[in-house]
């Protein structure tokens, strides 16, 4: 049955799809890539049940061919960067010992030599961990989760029992990749204001973001055999419900509370470590998906923009006022073209020879920290799965959790990534090891959680 199921899955890659010119944001990710601060990110999934190696590797092969940018490398032709289809069979590093460490789980991917995906499996009898390293020029977080959803759906179809409900594989149309650089929907109702554009540019140039206090004189080198290049904290269902209730009370989104809490945590961290900045101003970079109906059924890709929120240090103390101010700005972003401004600015930069490559080599801090929120993990997987105790069932395995954190560039000290699954809030902290020791990374994550819970617990008690 498994072979029949896999043979029926179509892999529609048009012969004329490649070569593909890189979009502006893809070029930015390639230009900003370096071994010390690689533009790669790790997503790790935890599975319960018996993972069949042969069927998993077959599912991985099919899934990558349904998402062909994951099998592409970069070449240069007439001074243009192009994606070329490598047609390589994806390899899996497979370990039967759970404590085995391997550097392939993290690190630098040179897209001129290899495709932008590495996969490692740590397998035990009834549980497994699968670690994916994606290059950010190839996919963003949502694109990576679409791919993982496809992989699990294909694997689930090949391993589920005859009487069990099968996962439903998402529809993928490879030719849609031609539209991944089209960021403005047809008949767009998004608000556009040149005055607001100039204000955003003025604020970005005027306020240089303050950094995070560091007492770490030596780059942190892990003494453990942790496969994750990030720290994870999890809030249970009742704690997440408290945060949602607080958001409803303030008539804001939970993400506005998370952003405000990150600002407050950074300021408090600097105060605790004796850092005094006369005119402190913190900036959080927030990746924003620019997908439109044009990108429906697209294979995994990077269709991303960035917005930046500046916050003077003196305005951070008033917690509720800060949340309301952030909500006002994020609401404006959602209803306007503001999330596309960064892509437009770097497009102008790339139009001037050597400008972007020179700027990215300078020791400039774009943001103090970044915060990415993927929302409901189950929804971002894109394929439909049977559920048991709110967990996605993929044939012989169940998805227990999905964890990952965005990469950080030089000068940005923390990357925080959030998502919800099975009613829990999953928080992943990517702390720059040149800024934080291992212990300090743990302390920063704990301070963020403590600030988030303590304030909401006080309100709940009242």
Coordinates of C-alpha atoms in Angstrom, one line a residue:
X1 CA 0.0 0.0 0.0
X2 CA 2.8 2.4 0.9
X3 CA 4.4 2.1 -2.5
X4 CA 1.1 2.6 -4.3
X5 CA 0.4 5.7 -2.3
X6 CA 3.8 7.3 -2.9
X7 CA 3.5 6.5 -6.7
X8 CA 0.2 8.4 -6.9
X9 CA 1.6 11.6 -5.5
X10 CA 2.4 13.9 -8.3
X11 CA 5.5 16.1 -8.4
X12 CA 4.6 18.8 -11.0
X13 CA 7.8 20.7 -11.7
X14 CA 7.6 22.3 -15.1
X15 CA 10.6 21.8 -17.3
X16 CA 10.8 25.6 -17.9
X17 CA 10.5 26.7 -14.3
X18 CA 14.3 27.1 -13.9
X19 CA 16.4 29.2 -14.0
X20 CA 14.6 31.6 -11.7
X21 CA 15.9 35.1 -11.0
X22 CA 16.2 35.8 -7.3
X23 CA 13.7 38.3 -5.8
X24 CA 14.9 41.4 -4.0
X25 CA 14.5 39.9 -0.5
X26 CA 16.2 36.7 -1.6
X27 CA 19.2 38.7 -2.8
X28 CA 19.3 40.5 0.5
X29 CA 19.4 37.2 2.4
X30 CA 22.2 36.0 0.2
X31 CA 24.2 39.2 0.5
X32 CA 23.8 39.3 4.3
X33 CA 24.9 35.7 4.7
X34 CA 28.3 34.9 6.3
X35 CA 29.7 32.0 8.3
X36 CA 29.8 33.9 11.6
X37 CA 26.1 35.0 11.2
X38 CA 24.6 32.5 8.8
X39 CA 21.2 33.3 7.3
X40 CA 20.0 29.8 8.1
X41 CA 17.4 28.7 10.7
X42 CA 16.6 25.4 12.4
X43 CA 13.2 23.9 12.9
X44 CA 13.0 20.8 15.1
X45 CA 9.9 18.6 15.3
X46 CA 9.4 16.0 18.0
X47 CA 7.5 12.9 17.1
X48 CA 6.0 10.0 19.1
X49 CA 5.5 6.6 17.7
X50 CA 7.6 4.4 15.4
X51 CA 9.3 6.4 12.6
X52 CA 10.0 4.2 9.6
X53 CA 13.3 5.3 8.0
X54 CA 12.7 4.1 4.5
X55 CA 9.3 5.6 4.2
X56 CA 10.5 8.9 5.8
X57 CA 13.3 9.2 3.3
X58 CA 10.9 8.5 0.4
X59 CA 8.5 11.1 1.8
X60 CA 11.3 13.6 2.1
X61 CA 12.4 13.0 -1.5
X62 CA 8.8 13.6 -2.8
X63 CA 8.2 16.6 -0.5
X64 CA 11.4 18.4 -1.7
X65 CA 10.4 17.8 -5.3
X66 CA 7.0 19.4 -4.6
X67 CA 8.9 22.4 -3.2
X68 CA 11.7 22.7 -5.8
X69 CA 13.5 25.8 -4.3
X70 CA 14.7 23.4 -1.6
X71 CA 16.6 21.5 -4.2
X72 CA 18.0 24.6 -6.0
X73 CA 21.4 26.2 -5.9
X74 CA 22.5 29.7 -7.0
X75 CA 24.6 30.5 -10.1
X76 CA 25.5 33.8 -11.7
X77 CA 24.7 34.6 -15.3
X78 CA 25.2 38.1 -16.9
X79 CA 25.7 39.6 -13.4
X80 CA 22.3 38.2 -12.3
X81 CA 21.8 35.7 -9.5
X82 CA 19.7 32.7 -10.6
X83 CA 18.2 29.7 -9.0
X84 CA 19.2 26.5 -10.8
X85 CA 17.4 23.1 -10.1
X86 CA 20.0 20.7 -8.8
X87 CA 17.9 17.6 -9.1
X88 CA 19.8 16.2 -6.1
X89 CA 18.3 13.5 -3.9
X90 CA 18.0 14.9 -0.4
X91 CA 20.2 13.2 2.2
X92 CA 19.3 12.4 5.8
X93 CA 21.8 12.1 8.7
X94 CA 20.2 9.3 10.7
X95 CA 21.3 8.5 14.3
X96 CA 19.9 5.7 16.5
X97 CA 21.6 7.2 19.6
X98 CA 19.6 10.1 21.0
X99 CA 22.6 11.9 22.5
X100 CA 24.7 11.8 19.3
X101 CA 25.6 15.4 18.2
X102 CA 26.2 16.5 14.7
X103 CA 27.2 19.9 13.3
X104 CA 25.0 19.5 10.3
X105 CA 22.0 20.4 12.5
X106 CA 23.3 24.0 12.5
X107 CA 25.7 26.0 10.6
X108 CA 26.4 27.7 7.3
X109 CA 25.0 26.7 3.9
X110 CA 26.8 27.9 0.8
X111 CA 24.0 28.0 -1.8
X112 CA 26.5 28.0 -4.6
X113 CA 27.6 24.6 -3.7
X114 CA 24.5 22.9 -2.1
X115 CA 20.7 23.3 -1.8
X116 CA 19.3 25.2 1.2
X117 CA 18.1 22.2 3.3
X118 CA 19.8 19.8 5.6
X119 CA 18.0 17.1 7.6
X120 CA 19.1 15.2 10.7
X121 CA 17.0 12.5 12.5
X122 CA 17.7 11.3 16.1
X123 CA 15.6 8.1 16.4
X124 CA 14.5 6.0 19.4
X125 CA 12.0 3.2 19.6
X126 CA 8.9 5.2 20.3
X127 CA 10.1 8.8 19.8
X128 CA 12.2 10.8 17.3
X129 CA 13.5 14.3 16.8
X130 CA 13.9 15.7 13.3
X131 CA 16.0 18.8 12.7
X132 CA 15.8 20.8 9.5
X133 CA 18.3 23.5 8.6
X134 CA 16.8 25.9 6.1
X135 CA 18.6 28.7 4.3
X136 CA 16.5 31.9 4.7
X137 CA 17.0 32.9 1.1
X138 CA 15.1 29.8 0.1
X139 CA 12.2 29.9 2.5
X140 CA 10.8 31.9 5.3
X141 CA 9.3 30.3 8.5
X142 CA 5.8 29.9 6.9
X143 CA 7.3 28.3 3.8
X144 CA 9.3 25.9 5.9
X145 CA 6.2 24.9 7.8
X146 CA 4.3 24.3 4.6
X147 CA 7.1 21.9 3.5
X148 CA 7.1 20.1 6.9
X149 CA 3.3 19.7 6.7
X150 CA 3.7 18.2 3.2
X151 CA 6.4 15.9 4.4
X152 CA 4.4 14.6 7.3
X153 CA 1.2 14.2 5.2
X154 CA 3.1 12.2 2.6
X155 CA 4.7 10.0 5.3
X156 CA 1.3 9.7 7.0
X157 CA -0.4 8.5 3.8
X158 CA 2.2 5.8 3.3
X159 CA 2.1 4.5 6.9
X160 CA -1.4 4.7 8.1
X161 CA -3.6 1.6 8.5
X162 CA -6.3 0.8 5.9
X163 CA -9.1 1.8 8.3
X164 CA -7.4 5.0 9.5
X165 CA -8.2 8.5 8.2
X166 CA -5.3 9.7 6.0
X167 CA -3.8 13.2 6.1
X168 CA -4.9 15.4 3.2
X169 CA -2.0 16.7 1.2
X170 CA -2.1 20.4 0.2
X171 CA -2.3 21.5 -3.4
X172 CA 1.0 22.8 -4.8
X173 CA 1.4 24.5 -8.2
X174 CA 5.1 25.0 -9.0
X175 CA 4.6 27.7 -11.6
X176 CA 3.3 30.0 -8.9
X177 CA 7.0 30.5 -7.9
X178 CA 7.2 33.0 -10.8
X179 CA 4.9 35.3 -8.8
X180 CA 6.7 35.1 -5.4
X181 CA 8.2 38.6 -6.0
X182 CA 4.8 40.2 -6.7
X183 CA 4.0 41.8 -3.3
X184 CA 1.0 43.9 -4.1
X185 CA -2.3 42.2 -4.6
X186 CA -4.5 43.1 -7.5
X187 CA -7.2 45.6 -6.7
X188 CA -5.4 46.2 -3.4
X189 CA -7.4 48.0 -0.7
X190 CA -4.2 48.5 1.3
X191 CA -3.7 52.1 2.5
X192 CA -0.6 53.8 1.0
X193 CA 0.8 57.1 2.3
X194 CA 3.9 58.8 1.0
X195 CA 4.0 61.0 4.1
X196 CA 4.0 57.8 6.3
X197 CA 6.7 56.3 4.1
X198 CA 8.9 59.3 4.6
X199 CA 8.2 59.2 8.4
X200 CA 9.3 55.6 8.6
X201 CA 12.5 56.3 6.6
X202 CA 13.2 59.3 8.9
X203 CA 12.7 57.3 12.1
X204 CA 14.9 54.5 10.8
X205 CA 17.7 56.9 10.0
X206 CA 17.3 59.1 13.0
X207 CA 17.1 56.5 15.8
X208 CA 20.1 54.2 16.0
X209 CA 18.9 51.2 18.1
X210 CA 20.5 50.7 21.5
X211 CA 22.1 47.3 22.1
X212 CA 21.6 44.7 24.9
X213 CA 24.1 44.7 27.8
X214 CA 26.7 42.0 27.6
X215 CA 29.1 40.7 30.2
X216 CA 30.3 37.9 28.0
X217 CA 33.9 38.5 27.1
X218 CA 34.4 35.2 25.3
X219 CA 32.1 33.7 22.6
X220 CA 29.9 31.0 24.1
X221 CA 30.8 27.4 23.1
X222 CA 28.3 24.8 24.2
X223 CA 29.7 22.2 26.6
X224 CA 26.5 20.2 26.2
X225 CA 25.4 18.2 23.2
X226 CA 22.3 20.2 22.5
X227 CA 21.2 20.0 18.9
X228 CA 19.1 23.2 19.2
X229 CA 20.8 26.6 18.6
X230 CA 18.1 28.2 20.7
X231 CA 16.4 27.9 24.1
X232 CA 12.8 27.0 24.5
X233 CA 10.2 28.0 27.0
X234 CA 6.6 26.6 27.0
X235 CA 3.5 28.1 28.6
X236 CA 0.6 25.8 29.2
X237 CA -3.0 26.2 28.2
X238 CA -4.2 28.1 31.3
X239 CA -1.3 30.5 31.1
X240 CA -1.9 31.2 27.4
X241 CA -5.6 31.7 28.2
X242 CA -4.7 34.3 30.8
X243 CA -2.7 36.2 28.2
X244 CA -5.5 36.0 25.7
X245 CA -8.0 37.3 28.3
X246 CA -5.6 40.2 29.0
X247 CA -5.5 41.0 25.3
X248 CA -9.2 41.0 25.1
X249 CA -9.4 43.4 28.1
X250 CA -7.1 45.8 26.3
X251 CA -8.8 45.2 22.9
X252 CA -5.4 44.3 21.4
X253 CA -3.8 41.2 19.9
X254 CA -1.7 38.8 22.0
X255 CA 1.2 39.6 19.8
X256 CA 1.1 43.3 20.9
X257 CA 1.5 42.1 24.4
X258 CA 4.5 39.9 23.4
X259 CA 6.2 42.8 21.6
X260 CA 5.6 45.2 24.6
X261 CA 7.0 42.5 26.9
X262 CA 10.2 42.1 24.8
X263 CA 10.8 45.9 25.0
X264 CA 10.3 45.8 28.8
X265 CA 12.5 42.8 29.2
X266 CA 15.4 44.4 27.2
X267 CA 15.2 47.6 29.2
X268 CA 15.0 45.7 32.5
X269 CA 17.9 43.5 31.5
X270 CA 20.1 46.5 30.7
X271 CA 19.1 48.1 34.1
X272 CA 20.0 44.9 36.0
X273 CA 23.4 44.8 34.3
X274 CA 24.2 48.5 35.1
X275 CA 24.0 49.7 31.5
X276 CA 23.0 53.4 31.3
X277 CA 22.3 55.0 28.0
X278 CA 21.5 58.7 28.0
X279 CA 19.1 58.6 25.0
X280 CA 18.2 54.9 24.8
X281 CA 16.0 53.8 22.0
X282 CA 15.2 50.2 21.3
X283 CA 14.1 48.7 18.0
X284 CA 12.4 45.4 17.4
X285 CA 12.4 44.0 13.9
X286 CA 9.2 42.0 13.0
X287 CA 9.1 39.8 9.9
X288 CA 5.8 40.1 8.1
X289 CA 4.4 37.6 5.5
X290 CA 3.6 39.4 2.2
X291 CA 1.6 36.6 0.8
X292 CA -1.4 37.5 -1.2
X293 CA -4.1 35.4 -3.1
X294 CA -1.5 35.4 -5.9
X295 CA 0.6 33.1 -3.8
X296 CA -2.1 30.6 -3.0
X297 CA -0.9 27.0 -3.7
X298 CA 2.7 28.2 -4.0
X299 CA 5.5 25.8 -3.1
X300 CA 7.7 26.9 -0.1
X301 CA 9.4 30.2 -0.7
X302 CA 10.5 33.4 1.0
X303 CA 7.7 35.9 0.6
X304 CA 8.7 38.1 3.5
X305 CA 9.1 41.8 4.5
X306 CA 10.2 43.5 7.6
X307 CA 8.8 46.2 9.8
X308 CA 10.7 48.0 12.6
X309 CA 9.2 49.4 15.8
X310 CA 11.3 52.0 17.6
X311 CA 10.6 52.7 21.3
X312 CA 12.4 55.3 23.4
X313 CA 13.5 53.8 26.7
X314 CA 11.6 56.5 28.7
X315 CA 8.2 55.4 27.3
X316 CA 8.6 51.7 28.2
X317 CA 7.6 51.8 31.9
X318 CA 3.9 52.4 31.3
X319 CA 3.0 48.8 30.4
X320 CA -0.6 49.3 29.3
X321 CA 0.2 52.5 27.4
X322 CA 3.0 50.7 25.6
X323 CA 0.7 47.9 24.6
X324 CA -1.9 50.3 23.3
X325 CA 0.7 52.3 21.3
X326 CA 2.1 49.1 19.8
X327 CA -1.4 47.9 18.9
X328 CA -2.0 51.2 17.1
X329 CA 1.1 50.8 15.0
X330 CA 0.7 47.1 14.2
X331 CA -2.9 47.7 13.2
X332 CA -1.7 50.4 10.8
X333 CA 0.8 48.0 9.4
X334 CA -1.8 45.3 8.7
X335 CA -4.1 47.7 6.9
X336 CA -1.4 49.4 4.8
X337 CA 1.5 48.8 2.5
X338 CA 4.0 49.6 5.3
X339 CA 5.2 46.0 5.6
X340 CA 6.5 46.3 2.0
X341 CA 8.6 49.4 2.6
X342 CA 11.7 47.5 3.6
X343 CA 11.6 45.5 0.4
X344 CA 11.2 48.7 -1.6
X345 CA 14.1 50.3 0.1
X346 CA 16.5 47.5 -0.4
X347 CA 15.3 47.2 -4.0
X348 CA 16.5 50.8 -4.5
X349 CA 19.8 49.8 -2.8
X350 CA 20.4 46.9 -5.1
X351 CA 19.8 49.2 -8.1
X352 CA 22.9 51.2 -7.2
X353 CA 26.0 49.0 -7.9
X354 CA 27.9 47.9 -4.8
X355 CA 25.7 49.9 -2.4
X356 CA 23.9 47.1 -0.6
X357 CA 26.9 44.8 -0.4
X358 CA 29.0 47.7 1.0
X359 CA 26.3 48.7 3.6
X360 CA 25.8 45.1 4.8
X361 CA 29.5 44.9 5.5
X362 CA 29.4 47.8 7.8
X363 CA 29.0 47.1 11.6
X364 CA 25.4 48.5 11.6
X365 CA 22.8 47.4 14.0
X366 CA 19.4 47.2 12.2
X367 CA 17.5 46.2 15.3
X368 CA 18.0 45.4 19.0
X369 CA 16.0 42.2 18.7
X370 CA 13.6 40.5 16.4
X371 CA 10.2 38.9 17.1
X372 CA 8.5 36.4 14.8
X373 CA 5.1 35.0 15.5
X374 CA 3.8 32.2 13.2
X375 CA 0.5 31.8 15.1
X376 CA -1.2 28.5 15.0
X377 CA 1.3 25.8 14.0
X378 CA -1.3 23.4 12.9
X379 CA -2.7 25.9 10.4
X380 CA 0.7 26.8 9.0
X381 CA 1.4 23.1 8.2
X382 CA -1.1 23.7 5.4
X383 CA -2.1 20.0 4.9
X384 CA -5.0 18.6 6.9
X385 CA -4.3 15.9 9.6
X386 CA -6.5 13.7 11.7
X387 CA -6.2 14.8 15.4
X388 CA -5.9 13.0 18.6
X389 CA -5.7 15.0 21.8
X390 CA -5.2 18.1 19.6
X391 CA -2.0 16.6 18.0
X392 CA -1.6 16.0 14.3
X393 CA -1.5 12.3 13.4
X394 CA 0.7 11.3 10.4
X395 CA 0.3 7.6 10.1
X396 CA 2.6 5.8 12.5
X397 CA 3.7 9.0 14.3
X398 CA 2.1 12.0 16.1
X399 CA 3.5 15.5 16.0
X400 CA 4.3 16.4 19.6
X401 CA 5.9 19.8 19.0
X402 CA 7.5 22.1 16.5
X403 CA 10.3 24.5 17.6
X404 CA 12.5 26.9 15.8
X405 CA 14.0 30.4 15.9
X406 CA 14.9 32.9 13.2
X407 CA 18.5 33.8 12.4
X408 CA 20.0 37.0 13.8
X409 CA 22.5 39.3 12.0
X410 CA 25.5 41.0 13.6
X411 CA 24.4 43.6 16.2
X412 CA 21.0 42.0 16.8
X413 CA 21.3 40.3 20.2
X414 CA 18.1 38.2 20.4
X415 CA 15.7 36.5 18.0
X416 CA 12.4 35.4 19.6
X417 CA 10.1 33.1 17.7
X418 CA 6.6 32.3 18.9
X419 CA 3.8 29.8 17.9
X420 CA 0.9 27.9 19.5
X421 CA 0.3 24.2 19.3
X422 CA -2.1 22.0 21.3
X423 CA -3.1 25.0 23.3
X424 CA 0.4 25.8 24.4
X425 CA 2.6 28.8 23.6
X426 CA 6.0 27.8 22.3
X427 CA 8.7 30.4 22.8
X428 CA 12.2 30.0 21.2
X429 CA 15.1 32.3 22.0
X430 CA 18.1 32.6 19.6
X431 CA 20.6 34.6 21.7
X432 CA 23.8 35.8 20.1
X433 CA 26.6 33.7 21.8
X434 CA 29.0 36.7 21.4
X435 CA 26.7 38.7 23.6
X436 CA 25.3 36.1 26.0
X437 CA 26.9 33.3 27.9
X438 CA 24.8 30.1 28.2
X439 CA 23.7 31.1 31.7
X440 CA 22.8 34.6 30.6
X441 CA 20.8 33.2 27.7
X442 CA 18.8 31.1 30.2
X443 CA 18.4 34.2 32.4
X444 CA 17.1 36.4 29.6
X445 CA 14.6 33.8 28.6
X446 CA 13.4 33.4 32.2
X447 CA 13.1 37.2 32.6
X448 CA 10.9 37.4 29.5
X449 CA 8.6 34.7 30.8
X450 CA 8.6 36.1 34.3
X451 CA 7.6 39.5 33.1
X452 CA 4.9 38.1 30.9
X453 CA 3.4 35.9 33.6
X454 CA 3.8 38.1 36.6
X455 CA 1.9 41.1 35.2
X456 CA -1.0 38.9 33.9
X457 CA -1.1 36.9 37.1
X458 CA -1.5 40.2 39.1
X459 CA -4.4 41.3 36.9
X460 CA -6.0 37.8 37.2
X461 CA -5.7 37.9 41.0
X462 CA -7.3 41.3 41.1

